[in-house]
Amino acid sequence: MDFKELGLDPQLIKAIEEMGYKEPTEIQKETIPLIKSGRDVFGQSCTGSGKTAAFGLPILEKISHQGKIQVLALVPTRELCEQVASEFIKFSKYKPVKVTTVYGGVAIGPQIRNLCDSDIVVGTPGRILDHLSRRTLDLRNVSFLVLDEADKMLEMGFIDDVEDILRHVPKQRQTLLFSATISSEIVHIAQKHMINPQKVETKIYFDKSKLKQIYYNVLGGDKFSLLVHLLKKENPKMAIIFCATRRRVDLVAGNLRKQGINVLPIHGGLTQARRTQIMESVKAHKVDGLVATDVAARGIDIKNVTHIFNYDLPKTSKEYLHRIGRTARADETGMAISLLSREDHENFRHVMMDRELEIEPNERPQFQKLQFEAIRTEQPRFGQRRFSSHGQNTEQRRGQRTRHWR
Ligand code: ADP
Ligand code: MG
């Protein structure tokens, strides 16, 4: 199936062809016709499966430049805001509409000026509420409301903000909710704010012949040394190293850099400016890897990931699939390497409950024992400017606790 068969505008097809899209992804095939037909849609598919176009293309099909806000897309973070807005701009190259981003941590004045003749607003909940309270954002003409990366939005504690915003949007609208994972809170939101939503769920496909999955048994104290050994041996073009907490992300990244390995940490405790810088380094191929928490990595578009390292095992097979789904894309091959020490065995058992997973044990190689230091890490940022006091992000709460421990 190609995009023409989905009945999209020739202007949109021309734009996406220029972007290199040849055929629609699974989620796009299913949601584009539904959204075009006017349905509310609840879509789930993994990071990197093309959810932005899955809602962006049919929306653009149905709106035109009017200088009134017809689309409000809520996203959890500034970088996702930029990512989604830039996709909207690329899709609409031959069917121009005005897209404005609205997020915190930057001057509000230019946003206010841009909002007056916008068609599409992509924003984070806090700053959207800020504009609503200043009466600088008119949502009365919204006919499409998108909740993108809904799981991450809820994990970051934005539920009350989202509910507050929904009160300002007309009831007569199409609501589209997209997420990589589904929790009971997401189902609750869907039931409360969507009208007879059609649920579309796509499986995480990966080609076993292109993605090699292995694990090593290793003592907890040797994990870092083994990781360094493997990174030097494999010399990945781009690796993502997953850790359980942001403190561990900082420690592992700091120690890897001391070993001359060019990685950067990414987690929810970093300032927006720092996160943007990091993502720019990734785009410019200035780093060989990211050390990340699951939440931080959600939704972020990182191309050509060749290696996934589970420095800490994820808690469920689903989370494991989400991690490994980020490599071996298109015609590339990839490798997923799990480092198992005693603390990981229970999680590993949970992961292996998915009988279809084939993760092979590997003989532990000889490796040099290295020092792992408790380096001082980048301070998390507290008191992020927010409109409402509820919904403090869980990573922030965790961060406060670790502060006491230090
Ligand atoms: P998700 O939101 O599911 O994580 P994105 O919408 O960010 O995924 O898309 C991931 C990447 O794949 C983006 O760079 C996007 O431009 C690209 N992409 C999306 N759909 C297609 C397609 N049909 N063909 C080729 N590339 C695509
Ligand atoms: Mg996305």
Short mmCIF file of C-alpha atoms in Angstrom, two decimals, residues 78-296:
data_model
loop_
_atom_site.label_atom_id
_atom_site.label_comp_id
_atom_site.label_asym_id
_atom_site.label_seq_id
_atom_site.Cartn_x
_atom_site.Cartn_y
_atom_site.Cartn_z
CA ARG A 78 10.05 20.96 24.76
CA GLU A 79 12.04 18.73 22.46
CA LEU A 80 8.96 16.73 21.49
CA CYS A 81 7.25 20.05 20.89
CA GLU A 82 9.97 21.06 18.45
CA GLN A 83 10.01 17.61 16.88
CA VAL A 84 6.26 17.48 16.27
CA ALA A 85 6.07 21.10 15.06
CA SER A 86 8.92 20.60 12.63
CA GLU A 87 7.20 17.52 11.19
CA PHE A 88 3.97 19.51 10.75
CA ILE A 89 5.95 22.20 8.94
CA LYS A 90 7.61 19.68 6.63
CA PHE A 91 4.33 17.87 5.88
CA SER A 92 2.64 21.16 4.99
CA LYS A 93 5.38 22.43 2.67
CA TYR A 94 2.97 22.58 -0.29
CA LYS A 95 -0.13 23.33 1.74
CA PRO A 96 1.08 26.09 4.04
CA VAL A 97 -0.39 26.54 7.49
CA LYS A 98 1.03 28.41 10.44
CA VAL A 99 2.48 26.26 13.20
CA THR A 100 3.45 27.73 16.57
CA THR A 101 5.27 26.06 19.43
CA VAL A 102 4.43 26.96 23.00
CA TYR A 103 6.66 25.74 25.82
CA GLY A 104 8.17 27.05 29.00
CA GLY A 105 11.68 28.26 29.70
CA VAL A 106 11.67 30.81 26.87
CA ALA A 107 10.24 34.32 26.52
CA ILE A 108 6.47 34.44 26.29
CA GLY A 109 6.24 37.61 24.16
CA PRO A 110 7.14 36.08 20.78
CA GLN A 111 4.76 33.19 21.46
CA ILE A 112 1.93 35.63 22.11
CA ARG A 113 2.63 37.42 18.82
CA ASN A 114 2.79 34.15 16.89
CA LEU A 115 -0.40 32.81 18.39
CA CYS A 116 -2.67 35.45 16.88
CA ASP A 117 -2.69 34.02 13.36
CA SER A 118 -1.73 30.39 13.97
CA ASP A 119 -3.57 27.37 12.66
CA ILE A 120 -1.73 24.72 14.65
CA VAL A 121 -0.36 25.03 18.17
CA VAL A 122 2.00 22.42 19.55
CA GLY A 123 2.59 22.94 23.24
CA THR A 124 3.50 21.61 26.64
CA PRO A 125 0.68 21.68 29.21
CA GLY A 126 2.27 24.13 31.68
CA ARG A 127 2.86 26.93 29.19
CA ILE A 128 -0.46 26.37 27.46
CA LEU A 129 -2.18 26.94 30.81
CA ASP A 130 -0.04 29.98 31.36
CA HIS A 131 -1.31 31.46 28.08
CA LEU A 132 -4.88 30.53 28.93
CA SER A 133 -4.67 32.37 32.23
CA ARG A 134 -3.23 35.43 30.45
CA ARG A 135 -5.97 35.15 27.84
CA THR A 136 -3.40 35.09 25.07
CA LEU A 137 -4.58 31.78 23.65
CA ASP A 138 -7.98 31.32 22.06
CA LEU A 139 -8.96 27.68 21.77
CA ARG A 140 -12.57 28.24 20.77
CA ASN A 141 -11.97 27.21 17.15
CA VAL A 142 -10.10 24.01 17.91
CA SER A 143 -11.47 21.10 15.95
CA PHE A 144 -8.58 18.68 16.56
CA LEU A 145 -7.11 17.96 19.94
CA VAL A 146 -4.07 15.70 19.98
CA LEU A 147 -2.55 14.15 23.08
CA ASP A 148 0.80 12.91 21.84
CA GLU A 149 3.12 10.65 23.83
CA ALA A 150 0.30 10.43 26.35
CA ASP A 151 2.10 7.87 28.50
CA LYS A 152 5.04 10.15 28.99
CA MET A 153 2.75 13.09 29.66
CA LEU A 154 1.06 11.19 32.48
CA GLU A 155 4.32 9.82 33.84
CA MET A 156 5.50 13.40 34.12
CA GLY A 157 2.43 14.25 36.19
CA PHE A 158 0.57 16.41 33.68
CA ILE A 159 -2.84 14.84 34.16
CA ASP A 160 -4.47 17.75 36.03
CA ASP A 161 -3.04 20.27 33.60
CA VAL A 162 -4.40 18.30 30.66
CA GLU A 163 -7.83 18.17 32.29
CA ASP A 164 -7.73 21.94 32.91
CA ILE A 165 -6.82 22.61 29.28
CA LEU A 166 -9.59 20.34 28.00
CA ARG A 167 -12.14 22.61 29.64
CA HIS A 168 -11.13 25.38 27.22
CA VAL A 169 -11.53 23.29 24.08
CA PRO A 170 -14.92 22.92 22.35
CA LYS A 171 -16.72 19.64 22.94
CA GLN A 172 -17.44 19.50 19.23
CA ARG A 173 -14.03 18.28 18.07
CA GLN A 174 -11.98 15.23 17.13
CA THR A 175 -9.73 13.91 19.88
CA LEU A 176 -6.67 11.87 18.98
CA LEU A 177 -4.60 10.17 21.62
CA PHE A 178 -1.26 8.59 20.79
CA SER A 179 1.03 6.70 23.08
CA ALA A 180 3.80 4.12 23.07
CA THR A 181 2.35 2.30 26.06
CA ILE A 182 -1.09 2.13 27.61
CA SER A 183 -1.84 2.43 31.32
CA SER A 184 -5.10 2.52 33.23
CA GLU A 185 -4.83 6.33 33.55
CA ILE A 186 -4.63 6.66 29.78
CA VAL A 187 -7.66 4.45 29.35
CA HIS A 188 -9.44 6.65 31.89
CA ILE A 189 -8.62 9.83 29.95
CA ALA A 190 -9.75 8.17 26.74
CA GLN A 191 -13.07 7.15 28.29
CA LYS A 192 -13.66 10.54 29.83
CA HIS A 193 -12.68 12.83 26.98
CA MET A 194 -13.11 10.91 23.77
CA ILE A 195 -16.27 9.96 21.92
CA ASN A 196 -16.46 6.32 21.00
CA PRO A 197 -12.74 6.19 20.19
CA GLN A 198 -11.47 3.59 17.79
CA LYS A 199 -8.49 1.86 19.32
CA VAL A 200 -5.60 0.98 17.06
CA GLU A 201 -2.79 -1.06 18.46
CA THR A 202 0.18 -2.22 16.43
CA LYS A 203 2.56 -4.93 17.46
CA ILE A 204 6.22 -4.23 17.84
CA TYR A 205 7.74 -5.95 14.89
CA PHE A 206 11.37 -6.66 14.68
CA ASP A 207 13.21 -8.83 12.29
CA LYS A 208 14.97 -11.52 14.28
CA SER A 209 17.48 -12.04 11.51
CA LYS A 210 18.57 -8.40 11.74
CA LEU A 211 18.53 -7.94 15.47
CA LYS A 212 20.83 -10.04 17.58
CA GLN A 213 19.88 -10.27 21.26
CA ILE A 214 22.35 -11.52 23.80
CA TYR A 215 23.00 -11.36 27.51
CA TYR A 216 25.99 -11.70 29.79
CA ASN A 217 26.01 -12.78 33.41
CA VAL A 218 28.28 -10.49 35.34
CA LEU A 219 28.92 -9.46 38.95
CA GLY A 220 27.32 -6.15 39.83
CA GLY A 221 30.73 -4.66 40.60
CA ASP A 222 32.06 -5.68 37.18
CA LYS A 223 29.17 -4.46 35.11
CA PHE A 224 30.75 -1.16 34.24
CA SER A 225 34.05 -2.76 33.21
CA LEU A 226 32.24 -5.22 30.97
CA LEU A 227 30.22 -2.40 29.42
CA VAL A 228 33.41 -0.49 28.58
CA HIS A 229 34.98 -3.63 27.14
CA LEU A 230 31.93 -4.29 24.94
CA LEU A 231 31.64 -0.69 23.79
CA LYS A 232 35.29 -0.70 22.75
CA LYS A 233 34.97 -4.04 21.01
CA GLU A 234 31.69 -3.31 19.25
CA ASN A 235 32.51 0.31 18.51
CA PRO A 236 28.85 1.20 17.86
CA LYS A 237 27.89 3.93 15.44
CA MET A 238 25.14 4.92 17.83
CA ALA A 239 24.30 3.23 21.11
CA ILE A 240 21.61 3.78 23.71
CA ILE A 241 22.55 2.55 27.16
CA PHE A 242 19.49 2.18 29.38
CA CYS A 243 19.72 2.54 33.16
CA ALA A 244 17.03 2.25 35.81
CA THR A 245 17.36 5.65 37.47
CA ARG A 246 18.63 9.02 36.49
CA ARG A 247 21.30 8.88 39.18
CA ARG A 248 22.67 5.74 37.54
CA VAL A 249 22.43 7.42 34.15
CA ASP A 250 24.66 10.24 35.41
CA LEU A 251 27.12 7.87 37.05
CA VAL A 252 27.45 5.56 34.09
CA ALA A 253 27.73 8.42 31.59
CA GLY A 254 30.30 10.26 33.72
CA ASN A 255 32.43 7.15 34.16
CA LEU A 256 32.22 6.24 30.48
CA ARG A 257 33.41 9.71 29.53
CA LYS A 258 36.35 9.24 31.91
CA GLN A 259 37.21 6.13 29.91
CA GLY A 260 37.26 8.24 26.75
CA ILE A 261 33.89 6.99 25.49
CA ASN A 262 31.92 9.75 23.88
CA VAL A 263 28.46 9.48 25.42
CA LEU A 264 26.03 11.92 26.98
CA PRO A 265 23.41 11.38 29.68
CA ILE A 266 19.76 12.16 29.11
CA HIS A 267 17.05 12.13 31.76
CA GLY A 268 14.23 14.24 33.09
CA GLY A 269 16.34 16.05 35.67
CA LEU A 270 18.38 18.02 33.15
CA THR A 271 17.50 21.55 32.19
CA GLN A 272 15.63 22.01 28.95
CA ALA A 273 18.58 23.92 27.52
CA ARG A 274 20.90 21.02 28.30
CA ARG A 275 18.51 18.47 26.82
CA THR A 276 18.26 20.51 23.63
CA GLN A 277 22.05 20.72 23.44
CA ILE A 278 22.32 16.97 23.87
CA MET A 279 19.77 16.25 21.16
CA GLU A 280 21.61 18.61 18.84
CA SER A 281 24.85 16.73 19.47
CA VAL A 282 23.05 13.50 18.60
CA LYS A 283 21.66 14.94 15.37
CA ALA A 284 25.08 16.29 14.38
CA HIS A 285 26.63 12.84 15.08
CA LYS A 286 28.88 14.37 17.71
CA VAL A 287 28.32 11.54 20.17
CA ASP A 288 28.55 7.77 19.92
CA GLY A 289 25.86 7.07 22.42
CA LEU A 290 23.29 8.20 24.94
CA VAL A 291 22.88 6.92 28.45
CA ALA A 292 19.18 7.21 29.19
CA THR A 293 16.21 6.40 31.37
CA ASP A 294 13.22 4.84 29.65
CA VAL A 295 11.08 7.90 30.18
CA ALA A 296 13.70 10.28 28.77
#
